[in-house]
mmCIF file of C-alpha atoms and ligand atoms in Angstrom:
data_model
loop_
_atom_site.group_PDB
_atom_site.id
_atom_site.type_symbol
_atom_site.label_atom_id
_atom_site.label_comp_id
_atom_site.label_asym_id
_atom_site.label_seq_id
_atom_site.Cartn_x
_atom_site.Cartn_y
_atom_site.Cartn_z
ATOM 1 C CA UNK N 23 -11.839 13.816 7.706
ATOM 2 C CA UNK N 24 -13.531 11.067 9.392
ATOM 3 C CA UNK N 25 -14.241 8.163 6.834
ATOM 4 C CA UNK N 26 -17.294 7.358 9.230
ATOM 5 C CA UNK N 27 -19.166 10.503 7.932
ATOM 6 C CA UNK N 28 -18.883 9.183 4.325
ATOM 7 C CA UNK N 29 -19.450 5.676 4.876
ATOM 8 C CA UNK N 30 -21.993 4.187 7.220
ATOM 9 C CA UNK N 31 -20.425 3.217 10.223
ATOM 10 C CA UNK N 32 -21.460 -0.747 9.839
ATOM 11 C CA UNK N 33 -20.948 -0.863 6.479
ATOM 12 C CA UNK N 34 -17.581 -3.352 6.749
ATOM 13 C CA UNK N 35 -19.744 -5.248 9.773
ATOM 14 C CA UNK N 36 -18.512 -8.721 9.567
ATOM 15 C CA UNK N 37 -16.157 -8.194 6.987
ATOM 16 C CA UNK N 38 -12.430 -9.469 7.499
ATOM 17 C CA UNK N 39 -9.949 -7.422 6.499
ATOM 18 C CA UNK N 40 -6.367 -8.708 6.404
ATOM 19 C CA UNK N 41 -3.362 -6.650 5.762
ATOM 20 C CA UNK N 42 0.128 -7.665 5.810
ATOM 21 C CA UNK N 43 3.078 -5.438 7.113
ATOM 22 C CA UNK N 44 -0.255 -3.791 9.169
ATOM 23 C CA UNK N 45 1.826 -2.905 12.387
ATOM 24 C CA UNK N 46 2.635 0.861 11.053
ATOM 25 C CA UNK N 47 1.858 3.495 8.693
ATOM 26 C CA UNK N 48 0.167 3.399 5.648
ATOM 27 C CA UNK N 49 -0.901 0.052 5.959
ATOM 28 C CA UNK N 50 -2.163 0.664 10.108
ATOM 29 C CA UNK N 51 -3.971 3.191 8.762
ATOM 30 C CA UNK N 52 -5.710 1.745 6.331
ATOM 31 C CA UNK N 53 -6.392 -1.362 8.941
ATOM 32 C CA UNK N 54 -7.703 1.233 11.465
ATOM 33 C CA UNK N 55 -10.716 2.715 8.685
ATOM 34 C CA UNK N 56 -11.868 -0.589 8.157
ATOM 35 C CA UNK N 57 -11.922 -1.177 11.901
ATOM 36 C CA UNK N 58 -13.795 2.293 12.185
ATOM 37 C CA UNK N 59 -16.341 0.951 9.812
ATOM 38 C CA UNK N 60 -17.122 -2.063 11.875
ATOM 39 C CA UNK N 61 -14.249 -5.069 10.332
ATOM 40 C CA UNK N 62 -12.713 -7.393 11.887
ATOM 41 C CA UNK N 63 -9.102 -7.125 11.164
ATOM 42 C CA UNK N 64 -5.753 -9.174 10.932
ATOM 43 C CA UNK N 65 -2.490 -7.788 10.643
ATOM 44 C CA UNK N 66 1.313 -9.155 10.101
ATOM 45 C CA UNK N 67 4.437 -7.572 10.051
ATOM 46 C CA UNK N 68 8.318 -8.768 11.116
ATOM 47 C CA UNK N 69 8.670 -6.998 14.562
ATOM 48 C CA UNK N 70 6.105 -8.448 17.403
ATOM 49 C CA UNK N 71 6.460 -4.611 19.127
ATOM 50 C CA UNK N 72 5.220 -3.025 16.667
ATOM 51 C CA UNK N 73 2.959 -5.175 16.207
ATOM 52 C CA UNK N 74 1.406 -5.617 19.687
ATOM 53 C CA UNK N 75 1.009 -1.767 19.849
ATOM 54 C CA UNK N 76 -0.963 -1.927 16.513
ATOM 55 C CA UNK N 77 -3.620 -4.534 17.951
ATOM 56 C CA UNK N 78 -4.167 -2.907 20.628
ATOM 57 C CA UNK N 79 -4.823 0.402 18.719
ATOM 58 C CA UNK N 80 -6.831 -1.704 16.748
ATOM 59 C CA UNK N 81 -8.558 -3.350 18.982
ATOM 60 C CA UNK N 82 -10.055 0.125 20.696
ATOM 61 C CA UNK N 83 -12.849 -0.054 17.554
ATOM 62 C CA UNK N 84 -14.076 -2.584 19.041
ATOM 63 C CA UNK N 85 -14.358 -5.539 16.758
ATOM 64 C CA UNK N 86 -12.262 -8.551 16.721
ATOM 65 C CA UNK N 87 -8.701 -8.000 16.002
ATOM 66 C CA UNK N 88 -5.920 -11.133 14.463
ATOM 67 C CA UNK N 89 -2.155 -10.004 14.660
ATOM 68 C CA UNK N 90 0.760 -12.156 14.476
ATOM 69 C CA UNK N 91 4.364 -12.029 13.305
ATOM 70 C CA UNK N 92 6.190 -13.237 9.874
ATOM 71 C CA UNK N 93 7.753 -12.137 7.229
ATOM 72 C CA UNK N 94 5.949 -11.953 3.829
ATOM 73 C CA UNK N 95 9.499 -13.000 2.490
ATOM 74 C CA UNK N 96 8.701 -16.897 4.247
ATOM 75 C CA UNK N 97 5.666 -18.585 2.217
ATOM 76 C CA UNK N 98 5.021 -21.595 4.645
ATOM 77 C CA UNK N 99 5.219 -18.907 7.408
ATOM 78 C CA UNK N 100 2.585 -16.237 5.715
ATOM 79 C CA UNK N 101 0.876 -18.911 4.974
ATOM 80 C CA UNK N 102 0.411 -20.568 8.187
ATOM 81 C CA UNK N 103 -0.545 -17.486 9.866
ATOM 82 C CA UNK N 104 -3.094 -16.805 6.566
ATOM 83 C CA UNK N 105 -4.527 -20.247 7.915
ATOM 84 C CA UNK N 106 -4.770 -18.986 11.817
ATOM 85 C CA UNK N 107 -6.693 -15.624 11.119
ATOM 86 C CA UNK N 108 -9.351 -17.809 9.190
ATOM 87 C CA UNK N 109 -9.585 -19.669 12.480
ATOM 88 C CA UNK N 110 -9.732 -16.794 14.371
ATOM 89 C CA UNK N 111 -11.960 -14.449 12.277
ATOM 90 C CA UNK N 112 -13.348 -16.466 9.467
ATOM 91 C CA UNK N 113 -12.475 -15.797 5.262
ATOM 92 C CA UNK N 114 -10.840 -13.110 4.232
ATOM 93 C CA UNK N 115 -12.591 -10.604 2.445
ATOM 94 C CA UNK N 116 -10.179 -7.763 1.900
ATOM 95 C CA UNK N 117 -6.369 -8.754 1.136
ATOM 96 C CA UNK N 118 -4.011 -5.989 1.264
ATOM 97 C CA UNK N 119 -0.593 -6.564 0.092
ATOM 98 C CA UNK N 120 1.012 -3.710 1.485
ATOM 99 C CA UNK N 121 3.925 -5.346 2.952
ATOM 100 C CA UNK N 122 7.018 -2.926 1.484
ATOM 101 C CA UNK N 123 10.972 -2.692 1.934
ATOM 102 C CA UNK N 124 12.332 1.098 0.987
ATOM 103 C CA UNK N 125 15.905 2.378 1.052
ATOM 104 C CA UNK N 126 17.437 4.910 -1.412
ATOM 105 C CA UNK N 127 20.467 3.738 -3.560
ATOM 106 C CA UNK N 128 22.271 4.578 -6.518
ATOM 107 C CA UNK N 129 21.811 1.303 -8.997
ATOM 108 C CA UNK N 130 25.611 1.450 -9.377
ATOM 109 C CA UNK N 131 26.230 0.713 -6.147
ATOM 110 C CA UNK N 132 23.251 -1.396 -4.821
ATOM 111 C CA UNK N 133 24.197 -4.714 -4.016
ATOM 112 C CA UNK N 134 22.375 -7.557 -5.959
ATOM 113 C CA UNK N 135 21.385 -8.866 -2.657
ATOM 114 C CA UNK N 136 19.692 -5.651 -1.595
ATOM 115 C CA UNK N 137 17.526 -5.374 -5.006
ATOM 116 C CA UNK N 138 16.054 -8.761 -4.178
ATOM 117 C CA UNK N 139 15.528 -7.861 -0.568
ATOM 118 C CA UNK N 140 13.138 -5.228 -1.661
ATOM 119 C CA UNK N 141 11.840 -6.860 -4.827
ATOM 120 C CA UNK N 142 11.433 -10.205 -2.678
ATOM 121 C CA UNK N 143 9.272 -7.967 0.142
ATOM 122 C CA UNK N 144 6.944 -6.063 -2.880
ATOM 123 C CA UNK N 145 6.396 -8.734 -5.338
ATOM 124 C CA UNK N 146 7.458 -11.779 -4.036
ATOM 125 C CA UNK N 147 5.500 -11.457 -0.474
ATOM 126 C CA UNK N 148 2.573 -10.006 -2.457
ATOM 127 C CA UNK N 149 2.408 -13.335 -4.504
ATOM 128 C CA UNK N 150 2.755 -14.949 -1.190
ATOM 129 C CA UNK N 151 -0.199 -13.249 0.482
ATOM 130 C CA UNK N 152 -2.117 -13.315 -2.738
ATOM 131 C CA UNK N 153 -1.260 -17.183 -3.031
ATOM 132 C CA UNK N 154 -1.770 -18.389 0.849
ATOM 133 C CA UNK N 155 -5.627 -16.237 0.609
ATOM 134 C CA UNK N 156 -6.898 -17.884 -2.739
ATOM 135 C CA UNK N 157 -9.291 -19.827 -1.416
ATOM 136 C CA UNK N 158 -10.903 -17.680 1.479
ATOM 137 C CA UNK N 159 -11.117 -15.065 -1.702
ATOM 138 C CA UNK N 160 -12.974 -17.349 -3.485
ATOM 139 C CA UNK N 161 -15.162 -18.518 -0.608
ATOM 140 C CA UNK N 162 -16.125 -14.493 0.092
ATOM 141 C CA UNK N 163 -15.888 -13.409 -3.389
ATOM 142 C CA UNK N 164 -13.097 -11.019 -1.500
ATOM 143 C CA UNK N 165 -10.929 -8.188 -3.400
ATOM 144 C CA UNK N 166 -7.522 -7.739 -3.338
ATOM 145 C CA UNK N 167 -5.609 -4.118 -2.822
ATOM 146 C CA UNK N 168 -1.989 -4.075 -3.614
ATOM 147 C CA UNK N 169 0.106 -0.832 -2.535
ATOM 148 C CA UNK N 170 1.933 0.237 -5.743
ATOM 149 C CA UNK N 171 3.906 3.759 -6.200
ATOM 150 C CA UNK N 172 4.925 6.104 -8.636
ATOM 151 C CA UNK N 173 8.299 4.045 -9.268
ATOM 152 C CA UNK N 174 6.099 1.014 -11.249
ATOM 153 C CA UNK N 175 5.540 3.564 -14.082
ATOM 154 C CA UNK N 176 7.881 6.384 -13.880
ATOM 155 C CA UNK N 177 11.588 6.004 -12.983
ATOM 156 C CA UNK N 178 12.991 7.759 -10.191
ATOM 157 C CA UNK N 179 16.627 8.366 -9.177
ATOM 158 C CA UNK N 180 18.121 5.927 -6.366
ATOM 159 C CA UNK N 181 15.257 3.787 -6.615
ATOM 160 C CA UNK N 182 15.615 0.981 -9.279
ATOM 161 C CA UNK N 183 15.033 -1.806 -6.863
ATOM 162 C CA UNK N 184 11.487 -0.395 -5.855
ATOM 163 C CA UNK N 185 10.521 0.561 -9.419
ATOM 164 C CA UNK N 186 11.030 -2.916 -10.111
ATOM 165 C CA UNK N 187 9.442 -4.387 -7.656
ATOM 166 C CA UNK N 188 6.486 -2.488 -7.630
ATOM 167 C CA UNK N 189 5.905 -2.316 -11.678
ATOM 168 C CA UNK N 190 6.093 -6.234 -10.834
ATOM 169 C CA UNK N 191 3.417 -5.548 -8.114
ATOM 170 C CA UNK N 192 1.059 -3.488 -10.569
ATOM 171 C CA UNK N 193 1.736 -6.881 -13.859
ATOM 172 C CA UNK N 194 0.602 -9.243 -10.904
ATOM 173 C CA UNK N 195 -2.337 -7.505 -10.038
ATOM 174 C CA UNK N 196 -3.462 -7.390 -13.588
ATOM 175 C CA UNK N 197 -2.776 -11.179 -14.289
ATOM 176 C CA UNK N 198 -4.764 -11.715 -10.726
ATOM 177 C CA UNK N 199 -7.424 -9.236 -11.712
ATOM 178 C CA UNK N 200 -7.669 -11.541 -15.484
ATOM 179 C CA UNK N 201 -7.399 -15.370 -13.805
ATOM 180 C CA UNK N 202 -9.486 -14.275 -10.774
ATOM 181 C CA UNK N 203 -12.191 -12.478 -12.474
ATOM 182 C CA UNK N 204 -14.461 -15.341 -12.689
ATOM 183 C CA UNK N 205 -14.375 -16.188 -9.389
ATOM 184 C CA UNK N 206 -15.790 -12.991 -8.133
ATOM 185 C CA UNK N 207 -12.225 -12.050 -7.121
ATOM 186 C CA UNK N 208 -11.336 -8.334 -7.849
ATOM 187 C CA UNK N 209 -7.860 -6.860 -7.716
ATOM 188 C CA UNK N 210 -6.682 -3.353 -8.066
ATOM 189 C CA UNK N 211 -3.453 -1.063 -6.815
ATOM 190 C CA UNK N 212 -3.338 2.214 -5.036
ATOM 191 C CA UNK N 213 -0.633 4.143 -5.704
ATOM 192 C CA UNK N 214 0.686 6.442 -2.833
ATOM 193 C CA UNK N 215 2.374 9.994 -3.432
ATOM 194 C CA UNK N 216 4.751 10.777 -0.683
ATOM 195 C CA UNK N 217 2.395 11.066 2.528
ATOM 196 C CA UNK N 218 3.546 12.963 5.239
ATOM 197 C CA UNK N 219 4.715 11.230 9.085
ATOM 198 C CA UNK N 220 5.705 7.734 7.063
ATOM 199 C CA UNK N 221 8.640 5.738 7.266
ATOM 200 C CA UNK N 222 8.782 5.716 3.651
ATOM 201 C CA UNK N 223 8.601 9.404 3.008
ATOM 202 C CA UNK N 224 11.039 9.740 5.675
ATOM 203 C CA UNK N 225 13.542 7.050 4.212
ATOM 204 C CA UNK N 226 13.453 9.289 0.586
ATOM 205 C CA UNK N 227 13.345 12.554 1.527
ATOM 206 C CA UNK N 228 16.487 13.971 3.128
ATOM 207 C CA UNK N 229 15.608 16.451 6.319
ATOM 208 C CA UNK N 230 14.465 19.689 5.683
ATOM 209 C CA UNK N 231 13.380 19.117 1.428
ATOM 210 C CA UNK N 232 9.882 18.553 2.178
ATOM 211 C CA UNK N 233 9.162 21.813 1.550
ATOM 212 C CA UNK N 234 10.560 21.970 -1.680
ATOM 213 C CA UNK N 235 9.239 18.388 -2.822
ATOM 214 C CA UNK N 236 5.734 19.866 -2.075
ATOM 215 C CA UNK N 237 6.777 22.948 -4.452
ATOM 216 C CA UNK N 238 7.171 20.291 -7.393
ATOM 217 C CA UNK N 239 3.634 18.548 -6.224
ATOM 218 C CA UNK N 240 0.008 20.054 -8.458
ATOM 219 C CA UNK N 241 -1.572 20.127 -5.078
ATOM 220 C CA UNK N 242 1.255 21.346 -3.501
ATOM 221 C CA UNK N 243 1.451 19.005 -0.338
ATOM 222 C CA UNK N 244 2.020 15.591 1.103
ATOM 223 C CA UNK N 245 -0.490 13.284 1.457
ATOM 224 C CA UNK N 246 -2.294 12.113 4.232
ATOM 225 C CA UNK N 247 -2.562 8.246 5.328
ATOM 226 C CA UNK N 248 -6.262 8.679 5.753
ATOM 227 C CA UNK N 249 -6.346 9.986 1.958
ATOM 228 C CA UNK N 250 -4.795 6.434 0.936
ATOM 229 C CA UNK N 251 -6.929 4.503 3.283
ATOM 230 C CA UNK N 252 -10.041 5.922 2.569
ATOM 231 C CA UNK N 253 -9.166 5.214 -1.278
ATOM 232 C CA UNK N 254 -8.949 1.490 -0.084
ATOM 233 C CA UNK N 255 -12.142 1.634 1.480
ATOM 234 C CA UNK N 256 -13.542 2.843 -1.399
ATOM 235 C CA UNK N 257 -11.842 -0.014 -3.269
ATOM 236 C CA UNK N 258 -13.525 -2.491 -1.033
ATOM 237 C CA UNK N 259 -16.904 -1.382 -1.474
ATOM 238 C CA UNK N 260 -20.126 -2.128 -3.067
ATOM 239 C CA UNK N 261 -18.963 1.906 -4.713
ATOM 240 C CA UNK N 262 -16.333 -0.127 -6.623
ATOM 241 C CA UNK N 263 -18.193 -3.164 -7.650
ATOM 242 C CA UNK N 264 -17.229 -3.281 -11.328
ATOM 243 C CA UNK N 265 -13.094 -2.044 -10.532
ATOM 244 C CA UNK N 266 -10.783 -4.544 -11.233
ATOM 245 C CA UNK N 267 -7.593 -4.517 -12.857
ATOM 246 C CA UNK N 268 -6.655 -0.692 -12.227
ATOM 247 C CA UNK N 269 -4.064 1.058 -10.707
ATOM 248 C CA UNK N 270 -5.876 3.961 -8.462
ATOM 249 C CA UNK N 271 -2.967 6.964 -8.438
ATOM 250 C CA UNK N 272 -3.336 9.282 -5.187
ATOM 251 C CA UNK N 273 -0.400 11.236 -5.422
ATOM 252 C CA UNK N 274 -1.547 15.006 -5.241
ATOM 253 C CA UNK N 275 -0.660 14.909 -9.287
ATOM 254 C CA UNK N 276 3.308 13.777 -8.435
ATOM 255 C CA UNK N 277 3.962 11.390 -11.436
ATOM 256 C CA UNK N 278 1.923 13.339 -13.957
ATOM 257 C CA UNK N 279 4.597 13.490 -16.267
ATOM 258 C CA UNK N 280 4.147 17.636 -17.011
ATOM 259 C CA UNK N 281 5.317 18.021 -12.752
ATOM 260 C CA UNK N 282 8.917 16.770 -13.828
ATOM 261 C CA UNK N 283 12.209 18.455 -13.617
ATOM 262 C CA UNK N 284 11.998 19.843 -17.966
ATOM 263 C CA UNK N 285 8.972 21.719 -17.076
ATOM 264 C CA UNK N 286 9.931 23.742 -14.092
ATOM 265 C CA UNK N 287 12.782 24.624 -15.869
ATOM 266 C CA UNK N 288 10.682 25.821 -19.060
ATOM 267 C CA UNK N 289 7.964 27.362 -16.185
ATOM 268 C CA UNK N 290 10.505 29.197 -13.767
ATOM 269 C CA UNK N 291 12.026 30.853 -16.946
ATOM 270 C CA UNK N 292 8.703 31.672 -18.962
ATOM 271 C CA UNK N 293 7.703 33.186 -15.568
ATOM 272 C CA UNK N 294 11.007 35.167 -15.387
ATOM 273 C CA UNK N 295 10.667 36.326 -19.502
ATOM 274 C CA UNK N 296 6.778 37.431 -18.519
ATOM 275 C CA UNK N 297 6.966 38.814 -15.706
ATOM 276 C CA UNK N 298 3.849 36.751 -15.023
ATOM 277 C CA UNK N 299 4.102 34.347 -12.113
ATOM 278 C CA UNK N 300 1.612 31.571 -14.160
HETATM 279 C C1 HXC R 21 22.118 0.253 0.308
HETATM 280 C C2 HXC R 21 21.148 -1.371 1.619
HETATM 281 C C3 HXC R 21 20.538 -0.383 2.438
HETATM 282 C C4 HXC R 21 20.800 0.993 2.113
HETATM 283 C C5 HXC R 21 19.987 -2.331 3.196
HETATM 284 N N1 HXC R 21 20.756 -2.564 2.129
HETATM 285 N N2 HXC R 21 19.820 -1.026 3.407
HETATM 286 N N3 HXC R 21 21.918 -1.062 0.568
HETATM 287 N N4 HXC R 21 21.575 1.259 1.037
HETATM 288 N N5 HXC R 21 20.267 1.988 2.827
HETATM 289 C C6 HXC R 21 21.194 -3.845 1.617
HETATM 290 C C7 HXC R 21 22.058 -4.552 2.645
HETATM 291 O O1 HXC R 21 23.400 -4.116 2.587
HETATM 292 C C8 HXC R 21 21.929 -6.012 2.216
HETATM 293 O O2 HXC R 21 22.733 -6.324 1.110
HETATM 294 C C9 HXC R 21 20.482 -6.071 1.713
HETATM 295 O O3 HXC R 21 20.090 -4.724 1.434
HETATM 296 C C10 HXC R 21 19.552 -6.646 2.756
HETATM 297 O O4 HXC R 21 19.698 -5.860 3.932
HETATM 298 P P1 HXC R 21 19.227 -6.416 5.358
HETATM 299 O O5 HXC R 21 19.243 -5.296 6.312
HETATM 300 O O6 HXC R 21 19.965 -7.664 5.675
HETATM 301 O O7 HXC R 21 17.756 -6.883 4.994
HETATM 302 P P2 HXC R 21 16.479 -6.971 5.841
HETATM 303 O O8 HXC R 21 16.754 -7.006 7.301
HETATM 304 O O9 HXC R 21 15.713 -8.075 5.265
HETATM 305 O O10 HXC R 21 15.740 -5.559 5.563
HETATM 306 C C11 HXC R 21 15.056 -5.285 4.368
HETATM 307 C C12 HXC R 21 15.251 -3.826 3.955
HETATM 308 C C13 HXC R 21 15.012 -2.880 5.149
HETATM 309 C C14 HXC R 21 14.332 -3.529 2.797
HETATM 310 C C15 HXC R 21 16.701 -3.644 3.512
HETATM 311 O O11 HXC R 21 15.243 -1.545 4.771
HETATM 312 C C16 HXC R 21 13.642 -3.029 5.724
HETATM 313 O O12 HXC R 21 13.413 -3.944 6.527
HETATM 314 N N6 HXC R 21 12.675 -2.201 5.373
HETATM 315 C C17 HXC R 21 11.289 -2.317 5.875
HETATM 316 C C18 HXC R 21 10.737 -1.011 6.270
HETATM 317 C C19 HXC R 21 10.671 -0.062 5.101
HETATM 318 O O13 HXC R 21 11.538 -0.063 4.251
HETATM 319 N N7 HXC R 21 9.681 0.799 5.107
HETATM 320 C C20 HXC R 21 9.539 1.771 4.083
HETATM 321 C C21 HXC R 21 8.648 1.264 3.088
HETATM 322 S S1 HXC R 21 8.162 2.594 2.078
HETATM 323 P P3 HXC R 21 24.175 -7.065 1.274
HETATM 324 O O14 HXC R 21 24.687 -7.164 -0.124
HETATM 325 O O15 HXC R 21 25.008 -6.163 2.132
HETATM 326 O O16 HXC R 21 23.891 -8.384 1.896
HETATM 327 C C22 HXC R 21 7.861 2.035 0.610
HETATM 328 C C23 HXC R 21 7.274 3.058 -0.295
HETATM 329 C C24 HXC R 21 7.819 2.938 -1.673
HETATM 330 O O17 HXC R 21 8.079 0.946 0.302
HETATM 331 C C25 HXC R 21 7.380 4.086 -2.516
HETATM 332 C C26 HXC R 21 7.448 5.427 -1.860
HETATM 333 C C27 HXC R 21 6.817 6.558 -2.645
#
């Protein structure tokens, strides 16, 4: 689905977008609809490759395109290249904090240096971003979308360091949604379900279970990046005006709490008693 057929194709003209760890997935995707729709966009991310490849990608949509390298993890760093996209393309009017770190990890056996590599990424570089953009947010009356997951309300195995950071993720955007409020400033969280041909679906699922984590899924699939993105678009609309302080869930129904592991058990066996297959 194009977002172009739902949205009028100038109708993020002039707009600056800016989305940090932009170079790849999710986040490049979501970069590339509000390109489509006519933004001009800035990306960062750690690894200048990636990054290069991105703008350039970017850049095809024909609008004005900022990309340069940091790591949300470095405030004078984020913040000084915060500073050079409003030279380049003006005040921000879109923040997204989608900058993310993802590996899977007993708790037992994570190191306490690897929790705070991930929860400094999440939380920490969202603060960052947040922090460094205030000011062009308050100059544009901008919004900010943060990119939350299942993990900030529901636990999941191997993954305490990302539930953390991310239910940290969701508080901040809350408490930025309250302070910010009066300037204009709205802030809101998507929440991703595992979306298919990401690094972070591919970090969590082992080969070959996609298959059966769609099974355990209402809608029975993987996302799609242009499913999140478009949600972000939405967010950044005039359509969304009066949204702030919510976490938006696009997850196919994953982290309803009825799709855990107790209810297929009670399903599989009430089918297997009825003869019904429900
Ligand atoms: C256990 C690990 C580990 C692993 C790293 N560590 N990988 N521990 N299992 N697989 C530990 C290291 O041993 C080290 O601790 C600490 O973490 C820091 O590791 P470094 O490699 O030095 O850190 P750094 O280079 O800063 O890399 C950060 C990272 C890395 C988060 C560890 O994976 C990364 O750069 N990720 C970015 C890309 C990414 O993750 N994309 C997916 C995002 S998806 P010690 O104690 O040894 O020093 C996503 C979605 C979430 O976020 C929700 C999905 C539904």
């Amino acid at each position: 689905m194009l977002v172009t057929e739902y949205f009028p194709k100038d109708s993020m003209k002039d707009k600056v977008v800016f989305v940090t760890g932009g170079g790849s997935g999710i986040n490049l995707g979501i970069a590339k609809h509000f390109a489509a729709l006519g933004a001009k966009v800035g990306i960062c991310g750690r690894r200048q490759e990636k990054l290069d490849e991105a703008a350039e990608e970017l850049r095809s949509f024909g609008n004005e395109v900022f990309a340069e390298t940091c790591d949300v993890r470095d405030y004078p760093g984020l913040q000084e290249v915060i500073e050079n996209c409003y030279e380049s393309l003006g005040p921000i009017d879109v923040l997204v904090c989608a900058a993310a770190g993802n590996f899977p990890c007993p708790a037992e056996v994570l190191s306490p240096n690897g929790f705070k590599s991930v929860v400094d990424i999440d939380l920490r570089g969202s603060f960052h971003a947040c922090h460094a953009s205030v000011e062009q947010l308050k100059e544009t009356k901008g919004c900010i979308i943060f990119i939350s997951a299942g993990q900030a309300f529901l636990p999941y195995p191997l993954q305490c360091h990302v539930g953390a950071a991310k239910a940290g993720v969701d508080n901040l955007m809350k408490n930025l949604a309250l302070e910010w409020g009066k300037h204009g400033i709205r802030s809101n969280s998507i929440a991703p379900g595992p979306i298919e041909g990401t690094e972070g679906a591919r970090r969590l699922a082992p080969p070959g279970t996609k298959d059966l984590i769609d099974e355990q899924i209402p809608l029975r699939r993987h996302g799609t990046i242009e499913e999140i993105a478009q949600v972000a678009v939405f967010l950044a609309s005039p359509l969304a005006s009066y949204i702030t302080g919510s976490v938006i869930v696009v997850d196919g129904g994953q982290n309803l709490p009825g799709s855990g592991a107790g209810f297929n058990v009670i399903q599989q066996a009430w089918q297997e008693q009825s003869g019904n297959p429900g």
